[in-house]
Amino acid sequence: MAQADISIKPTELQGGHGHPDKWKWYDYFTFNVDHKVIGIQYLVTSFLFYLVGGFMAVLMRTELATPNSDFLSPELYNAFLTNHGTIMIFLWIVPAAIGGFGNFLIPLMIGARDMAFPKLNAIAFWLNPPAGAVLAASFFLGGGAQSGWTSYPPLSEITANLPQTLWCVALIMVGTSSILGSVNFLVTIWKMRVPSMAWDQMPLFCWAMVATSVLALFATPVLAAAMVLLLFDINFGTSFFKPDAGGNVVVYQHLFWFYSHPAVYLMILPIFGIMSEVIPVHARKPIFGYKAIAYSSLTICLVGLFVWVHHMFTSGTAPWMRIFFTISTLIVAVPTGIKIFSWVATLWGGKIRYTTAMLFAVGLLSMFVFGGLSGVTLGAAPFDIHVHDTYYVVGHFHYVLYGGSVFGIYSGIYHWFPKITGRMLNEPLGKVHFVLTFIGTILTFTPMHNLGMQGMPRRVAMYDPQFAHLNQLVTVGAYILAVSVIPFYFNVIWSWMKGKEAGPNPWNAMTMEWTTDSPPIIENWEVLPVLTHGPYAYGMERSDEVGPAGEPLPASRS
Amino acid sequence: MQGSIDSTPVVTGHEVAAHEEHQDLRVLGLITFLASEFLMFAGFFAVFLVFRGSHVQWPPEETEVELLLPAVNTLILVSSSWVINLGTKAIKKNDLAGMRKWFGITAAMGAIFLAGQVYEYMNLGYGLKTNLFSNCFYLTTGFHGAHVFIGLVLILGVLWRSRRANHYTDITHTGPEMAEIYWHFVDVVWIVLFSLIYLLTLI
């Protein structure tokens, strides 16, 4: 069992220096600087926004069940289209995966008492709810932003100016939150590991968060620049993106995708980290290829910054650029493939426990391979030009975002819920949730590829009747997905109040967060733990000192 | 504390957090943040360069760039980076009065720079909306001006806090150090900005 090396166990330390033993319920609604509270705040708010974004999706799918536009007004459809994308990316996946899991887990995993800058951390979180409120307000002040989540000019400059302005403001707020969070993660991981933990003994989730943070740090300010220019164009009469005054709309696309392409890695790299934690624990095996997984995260981060133009193959991109960005895009598949192989190799011959966390992790493997392969096809310029702005693209990114990121978040919740709340989630209910989600995902997003190949354009409320049958299938799938969240939310709320007590380490995991109480006490440990074995040292003699993948530690680190 | 093992030296969590483990990481945090901040300016500069490259006449005729005043301004801002460094050098030798003097001079130089920028804006004869060049010009210099203003506030904050006895010493001088780093950042951005927007018009 991975316990802290505690020879003297002092008593009543927590009350001794002015801290309460436990937070009260209302502490979770205040400006609290505890990283665990902030992590929970991120997770809970993002799960609320998930419902809002999902509700918009269900309304859109209801509209799309028939070829005619007979359910939503065109403006409302456009507003839902825009805000569904915005909310799901900026207020659901990014805050849940990065802010939620990152804040809760990083200090626990590296043996720190808190983040490097606790107040900054709280500021970063509290930028999110107002951003959501600004987006919600835009619906009442002119019907919501209408120009899609990309907000390409000139469309974004000629439709609904006030809501579009609010949209830009909301994005700048969540962007600032993301930058401040990244600064915090990087400095924390860099400087606040327990002295006995070397870089290559760190859990892989922390490696993933390093890559994520670097990416957010360098990409997000460029989005802020784009938003500022758009704001000036809309409100102050400048003409950066107005072609009739010498401006250039493609410049906006470059700035936007310089952030928004890396943003897809922001949404998946933390999930890769979660996968690398969940799979070895539930397969009872050391992770295969620790260094390969760690370095492939950094490779994805680096290459990810140089592929953004593949979103713009049809925007008049020069042929040499198409070649360069096709190749660089396809290269991303290599480090991703390395990860997939490592996880499969970890599963190979493991004593697999089919917990819900593991089911979601394995489900993610299959979903992500499928979504990743359609991504490879889209990365090739000739094919991309053919299916650009069709449902093929919609199918691809929902496969990787829902089948990848959302599955990963679910998997992480099932895995760390005992640590976060001290109680277990109900497993049978979790399995119902998994089956519904799995079927719903396949039914919703697979036919979209066919629709796209047949030429159905995306972003439209009315379509040719020949697409009706497949669209009805997609709508049915969307309803199944909508139903699938009911057992999950019920499970979480019920188990949080009345679930089985979990104990400090219900999965017999090896990483450091499991050496403290569940839920962890304020300041995490009474005495900081000492690293005695690597995070994935399964099947080893407990007394042996072993590295992350099971090899013995060099003497200097012990 | 009611520990049952009073005689044993027990490390409480709080002491660890305060002294051993939680070292002062603010400077590192600031540098990380400024790396990010620089990319925002890089975005603006990239936009400027794209427009410059795609227009035959840049800047257009009605928006001639005035060079003398910005050159003087540049001289003031760049040399203020040297002055503020003297200030932090002084506090590292526990010379509080010296730090206050040099920081005061830096603040004055920053204020002169801002005043010069406002004077330039008022006398240029063209505004934000005149044409694409003036859009870029006012946006980049304006954003930089906002950053100078924030730096000025930081320096004044350091001066304000330095009135407290022993607030800044040769050991605890993170505040002045951070103000200095921020000021250097503002300076570096200005050098790039000045080269791109002012000097490149000469070619």
PDB file of N, CA, C and O in Angstrom, chain A residues 301-341:
ATOM      1  N   CYS A 301       2.301  19.106 -27.794  1.00  0.00           N
ATOM      2  CA  CYS A 301       2.255  20.529 -27.455  1.00  0.00           C
ATOM      3  C   CYS A 301       3.043  21.343 -28.466  1.00  0.00           C
ATOM      4  O   CYS A 301       2.580  22.358 -28.982  1.00  0.00           O
ATOM      5  N   LEU A 302       4.253  20.859 -28.789  1.00  0.00           N
ATOM      6  CA  LEU A 302       5.124  21.607 -29.698  1.00  0.00           C
ATOM      7  C   LEU A 302       4.566  21.603 -31.115  1.00  0.00           C
ATOM      8  O   LEU A 302       4.405  22.653 -31.748  1.00  0.00           O
ATOM      9  N   VAL A 303       4.241  20.409 -31.634  1.00  0.00           N
ATOM     10  CA  VAL A 303       3.754  20.313 -33.011  1.00  0.00           C
ATOM     11  C   VAL A 303       2.399  21.000 -33.133  1.00  0.00           C
ATOM     12  O   VAL A 303       2.092  21.623 -34.150  1.00  0.00           O
ATOM     13  N   GLY A 304       1.605  20.918 -32.057  1.00  0.00           N
ATOM     14  CA  GLY A 304       0.265  21.498 -32.086  1.00  0.00           C
ATOM     15  C   GLY A 304       0.259  22.990 -32.364  1.00  0.00           C
ATOM     16  O   GLY A 304      -0.727  23.539 -32.848  1.00  0.00           O
ATOM     17  N   LEU A 305       1.373  23.666 -32.044  1.00  0.00           N
ATOM     18  CA  LEU A 305       1.426  25.104 -32.288  1.00  0.00           C
ATOM     19  C   LEU A 305       1.665  25.432 -33.762  1.00  0.00           C
ATOM     20  O   LEU A 305       1.560  26.579 -34.167  1.00  0.00           O
ATOM     21  N   PHE A 306       1.997  24.416 -34.579  1.00  0.00           N
ATOM     22  CA  PHE A 306       2.368  24.701 -35.969  1.00  0.00           C
ATOM     23  C   PHE A 306       1.451  24.035 -36.979  1.00  0.00           C
ATOM     24  O   PHE A 306       1.898  23.659 -38.056  1.00  0.00           O
ATOM     25  N   VAL A 307       0.217  23.826 -36.632  1.00  0.00           N
ATOM     26  CA  VAL A 307      -0.658  23.122 -37.567  1.00  0.00           C
ATOM     27  C   VAL A 307      -1.956  23.888 -37.836  1.00  0.00           C
ATOM     28  O   VAL A 307      -2.825  23.371 -38.512  1.00  0.00           O
ATOM     29  N   TRP A 308      -2.068  25.131 -37.324  1.00  0.00           N
ATOM     30  CA  TRP A 308      -3.389  25.753 -37.313  1.00  0.00           C
ATOM     31  C   TRP A 308      -3.958  26.005 -38.693  1.00  0.00           C
ATOM     32  O   TRP A 308      -5.168  26.060 -38.867  1.00  0.00           O
ATOM     33  N   VAL A 309      -3.097  26.125 -39.711  1.00  0.00           N
ATOM     34  CA  VAL A 309      -3.612  26.510 -41.029  1.00  0.00           C
ATOM     35  C   VAL A 309      -4.464  25.402 -41.658  1.00  0.00           C
ATOM     36  O   VAL A 309      -5.213  25.646 -42.594  1.00  0.00           O
ATOM     37  N   HIS A 310      -4.402  24.156 -41.098  1.00  0.00           N
ATOM     38  CA  HIS A 310      -5.232  23.124 -41.719  1.00  0.00           C
ATOM     39  C   HIS A 310      -6.721  23.416 -41.569  1.00  0.00           C
ATOM     40  O   HIS A 310      -7.541  22.753 -42.184  1.00  0.00           O
ATOM     41  N   HIS A 311      -7.077  24.405 -40.744  1.00  0.00           N
ATOM     42  CA  HIS A 311      -8.485  24.828 -40.691  1.00  0.00           C
ATOM     43  C   HIS A 311      -8.819  25.769 -41.847  1.00  0.00           C
ATOM     44  O   HIS A 311      -9.957  26.160 -42.002  1.00  0.00           O
ATOM     45  N   MET A 312      -7.790  26.182 -42.564  1.00  0.00           N
ATOM     46  CA  MET A 312      -7.994  27.259 -43.539  1.00  0.00           C
ATOM     47  C   MET A 312      -7.581  26.844 -44.945  1.00  0.00           C
ATOM     48  O   MET A 312      -7.283  27.690 -45.776  1.00  0.00           O
ATOM     49  N   PHE A 313      -7.597  25.523 -45.212  1.00  0.00           N
ATOM     50  CA  PHE A 313      -7.195  25.070 -46.538  1.00  0.00           C
ATOM     51  C   PHE A 313      -8.074  25.674 -47.625  1.00  0.00           C
ATOM     52  O   PHE A 313      -7.654  25.844 -48.754  1.00  0.00           O
ATOM     53  N   THR A 314      -9.319  25.982 -47.288  1.00  0.00           N
ATOM     54  CA  THR A 314     -10.207  26.539 -48.320  1.00  0.00           C
ATOM     55  C   THR A 314     -10.263  28.058 -48.268  1.00  0.00           C
ATOM     56  O   THR A 314     -11.084  28.659 -48.927  1.00  0.00           O
ATOM     57  N   SER A 315      -9.416  28.692 -47.464  1.00  0.00           N
ATOM     58  CA  SER A 315      -9.457  30.154 -47.353  1.00  0.00           C
ATOM     59  C   SER A 315      -8.447  30.815 -48.269  1.00  0.00           C
ATOM     60  O   SER A 315      -7.889  31.860 -47.957  1.00  0.00           O
ATOM     61  N   GLY A 316      -8.158  30.207 -49.401  1.00  0.00           N
ATOM     62  CA  GLY A 316      -7.188  30.790 -50.320  1.00  0.00           C
ATOM     63  C   GLY A 316      -5.753  30.571 -49.882  1.00  0.00           C
ATOM     64  O   GLY A 316      -4.880  31.385 -50.157  1.00  0.00           O
ATOM     65  N   THR A 317      -5.505  29.469 -49.168  1.00  0.00           N
ATOM     66  CA  THR A 317      -4.155  29.184 -48.711  1.00  0.00           C
ATOM     67  C   THR A 317      -3.270  28.763 -49.884  1.00  0.00           C
ATOM     68  O   THR A 317      -3.701  27.986 -50.736  1.00  0.00           O
ATOM     69  N   ALA A 318      -2.039  29.265 -49.876  1.00  0.00           N
ATOM     70  CA  ALA A 318      -1.115  28.937 -50.967  1.00  0.00           C
ATOM     71  C   ALA A 318      -0.776  27.451 -50.935  1.00  0.00           C
ATOM     72  O   ALA A 318      -0.729  26.850 -49.868  1.00  0.00           O
ATOM     73  N   PRO A 319      -0.522  26.854 -52.124  1.00  0.00           N
ATOM     74  CA  PRO A 319      -0.246  25.404 -52.179  1.00  0.00           C
ATOM     75  C   PRO A 319       0.918  24.983 -51.289  1.00  0.00           C
ATOM     76  O   PRO A 319       0.837  23.947 -50.618  1.00  0.00           O
ATOM     77  N   TRP A 320       2.019  25.766 -51.231  1.00  0.00           N
ATOM     78  CA  TRP A 320       3.144  25.332 -50.396  1.00  0.00           C
ATOM     79  C   TRP A 320       2.734  25.285 -48.939  1.00  0.00           C
ATOM     80  O   TRP A 320       3.186  24.436 -48.171  1.00  0.00           O
ATOM     81  N   MET A 321       1.830  26.196 -48.528  1.00  0.00           N
ATOM     82  CA  MET A 321       1.374  26.167 -47.140  1.00  0.00           C
ATOM     83  C   MET A 321       0.520  24.936 -46.889  1.00  0.00           C
ATOM     84  O   MET A 321       0.587  24.314 -45.837  1.00  0.00           O
ATOM     85  N   ARG A 322      -0.281  24.591 -47.905  1.00  0.00           N
ATOM     86  CA  ARG A 322      -1.104  23.379 -47.740  1.00  0.00           C
ATOM     87  C   ARG A 322      -0.209  22.170 -47.523  1.00  0.00           C
ATOM     88  O   ARG A 322      -0.494  21.320 -46.678  1.00  0.00           O
ATOM     89  N   ILE A 323       0.886  22.096 -48.271  1.00  0.00           N
ATOM     90  CA  ILE A 323       1.783  20.940 -48.122  1.00  0.00           C
ATOM     91  C   ILE A 323       2.381  20.940 -46.724  1.00  0.00           C
ATOM     92  O   ILE A 323       2.339  19.946 -45.999  1.00  0.00           O
ATOM     93  N   PHE A 324       2.928  22.099 -46.307  1.00  0.00           N
ATOM     94  CA  PHE A 324       3.573  22.173 -44.995  1.00  0.00           C
ATOM     95  C   PHE A 324       2.591  21.804 -43.893  1.00  0.00           C
ATOM     96  O   PHE A 324       2.900  20.997 -43.012  1.00  0.00           O
ATOM     97  N   PHE A 325       1.397  22.377 -43.959  1.00  0.00           N
ATOM     98  CA  PHE A 325       0.477  22.158 -42.838  1.00  0.00           C
ATOM     99  C   PHE A 325      -0.209  20.799 -42.906  1.00  0.00           C
ATOM    100  O   PHE A 325      -0.643  20.288 -41.880  1.00  0.00           O
ATOM    101  N   THR A 326      -0.300  20.195 -44.102  1.00  0.00           N
ATOM    102  CA  THR A 326      -0.767  18.809 -44.166  1.00  0.00           C
ATOM    103  C   THR A 326       0.220  17.906 -43.449  1.00  0.00           C
ATOM    104  O   THR A 326      -0.147  17.105 -42.575  1.00  0.00           O
ATOM    105  N   ILE A 327       1.524  18.094 -43.771  1.00  0.00           N
ATOM    106  CA  ILE A 327       2.530  17.217 -43.174  1.00  0.00           C
ATOM    107  C   ILE A 327       2.578  17.414 -41.664  1.00  0.00           C
ATOM    108  O   ILE A 327       2.542  16.457 -40.887  1.00  0.00           O
ATOM    109  N   SER A 328       2.629  18.673 -41.227  1.00  0.00           N
ATOM    110  CA  SER A 328       2.740  18.898 -39.780  1.00  0.00           C
ATOM    111  C   SER A 328       1.498  18.372 -39.057  1.00  0.00           C
ATOM    112  O   SER A 328       1.600  17.851 -37.944  1.00  0.00           O
ATOM    113  N   THR A 329       0.331  18.475 -39.704  1.00  0.00           N
ATOM    114  CA  THR A 329      -0.879  17.948 -39.064  1.00  0.00           C
ATOM    115  C   THR A 329      -0.804  16.437 -38.915  1.00  0.00           C
ATOM    116  O   THR A 329      -1.123  15.882 -37.863  1.00  0.00           O
ATOM    117  N   LEU A 330      -0.350  15.772 -39.977  1.00  0.00           N
ATOM    118  CA  LEU A 330      -0.302  14.317 -39.918  1.00  0.00           C
ATOM    119  C   LEU A 330       0.728  13.851 -38.892  1.00  0.00           C
ATOM    120  O   LEU A 330       0.578  12.794 -38.284  1.00  0.00           O
ATOM    121  N   ILE A 331       1.775  14.668 -38.664  1.00  0.00           N
ATOM    122  CA  ILE A 331       2.795  14.278 -37.680  1.00  0.00           C
ATOM    123  C   ILE A 331       2.190  14.174 -36.282  1.00  0.00           C
ATOM    124  O   ILE A 331       2.631  13.357 -35.472  1.00  0.00           O
ATOM    125  N   VAL A 332       1.153  14.968 -35.991  1.00  0.00           N
ATOM    126  CA  VAL A 332       0.535  14.905 -34.658  1.00  0.00           C
ATOM    127  C   VAL A 332       0.023  13.494 -34.360  1.00  0.00           C
ATOM    128  O   VAL A 332      -0.037  13.068 -33.207  1.00  0.00           O
ATOM    129  N   ALA A 333      -0.329  12.763 -35.422  1.00  0.00           N
ATOM    130  CA  ALA A 333      -0.851  11.409 -35.202  1.00  0.00           C
ATOM    131  C   ALA A 333       0.203  10.494 -34.600  1.00  0.00           C
ATOM    132  O   ALA A 333      -0.136   9.509 -33.949  1.00  0.00           O
ATOM    133  N   VAL A 334       1.494  10.814 -34.793  1.00  0.00           N
ATOM    134  CA  VAL A 334       2.541   9.917 -34.302  1.00  0.00           C
ATOM    135  C   VAL A 334       2.592   9.890 -32.765  1.00  0.00           C
ATOM    136  O   VAL A 334       2.444   8.822 -32.164  1.00  0.00           O
ATOM    137  N   PRO A 335       2.800  11.052 -32.094  1.00  0.00           N
ATOM    138  CA  PRO A 335       2.795  10.984 -30.627  1.00  0.00           C
ATOM    139  C   PRO A 335       1.463  10.494 -30.059  1.00  0.00           C
ATOM    140  O   PRO A 335       1.446   9.809 -29.029  1.00  0.00           O
ATOM    141  N   THR A 336       0.350  10.826 -30.745  1.00  0.00           N
ATOM    142  CA  THR A 336      -0.934  10.330 -30.263  1.00  0.00           C
ATOM    143  C   THR A 336      -0.995   8.825 -30.357  1.00  0.00           C
ATOM    144  O   THR A 336      -1.451   8.131 -29.436  1.00  0.00           O
ATOM    145  N   GLY A 337      -0.490   8.288 -31.476  1.00  0.00           N
ATOM    146  CA  GLY A 337      -0.449   6.839 -31.639  1.00  0.00           C
ATOM    147  C   GLY A 337       0.417   6.177 -30.581  1.00  0.00           C
ATOM    148  O   GLY A 337       0.071   5.110 -30.063  1.00  0.00           O
ATOM    149  N   ILE A 338       1.534   6.832 -30.234  1.00  0.00           N
ATOM    150  CA  ILE A 338       2.415   6.290 -29.191  1.00  0.00           C
ATOM    151  C   ILE A 338       1.632   6.112 -27.896  1.00  0.00           C
ATOM    152  O   ILE A 338       1.731   5.080 -27.223  1.00  0.00           O
ATOM    153  N   LYS A 339       0.833   7.113 -27.568  1.00  0.00           N
ATOM    154  CA  LYS A 339       0.037   7.015 -26.337  1.00  0.00           C
ATOM    155  C   LYS A 339      -0.944   5.851 -26.416  1.00  0.00           C
ATOM    156  O   LYS A 339      -1.065   5.052 -25.480  1.00  0.00           O
ATOM    157  N   ILE A 340      -1.658   5.778 -27.556  1.00  0.00           N
ATOM    158  CA  ILE A 340      -2.662   4.727 -27.693  1.00  0.00           C
ATOM    159  C   ILE A 340      -2.004   3.361 -27.529  1.00  0.00           C
ATOM    160  O   ILE A 340      -2.483   2.488 -26.800  1.00  0.00           O
ATOM    161  N   PHE A 341      -0.844   3.181 -28.219  1.00  0.00           N
ATOM    162  CA  PHE A 341      -0.149   1.905 -28.109  1.00  0.00           C
ATOM    163  C   PHE A 341       0.259   1.634 -26.671  1.00  0.00           C
ATOM    164  O   PHE A 341       0.145   0.501 -26.182  1.00  0.00           O
TER     165      PHE A 341
END
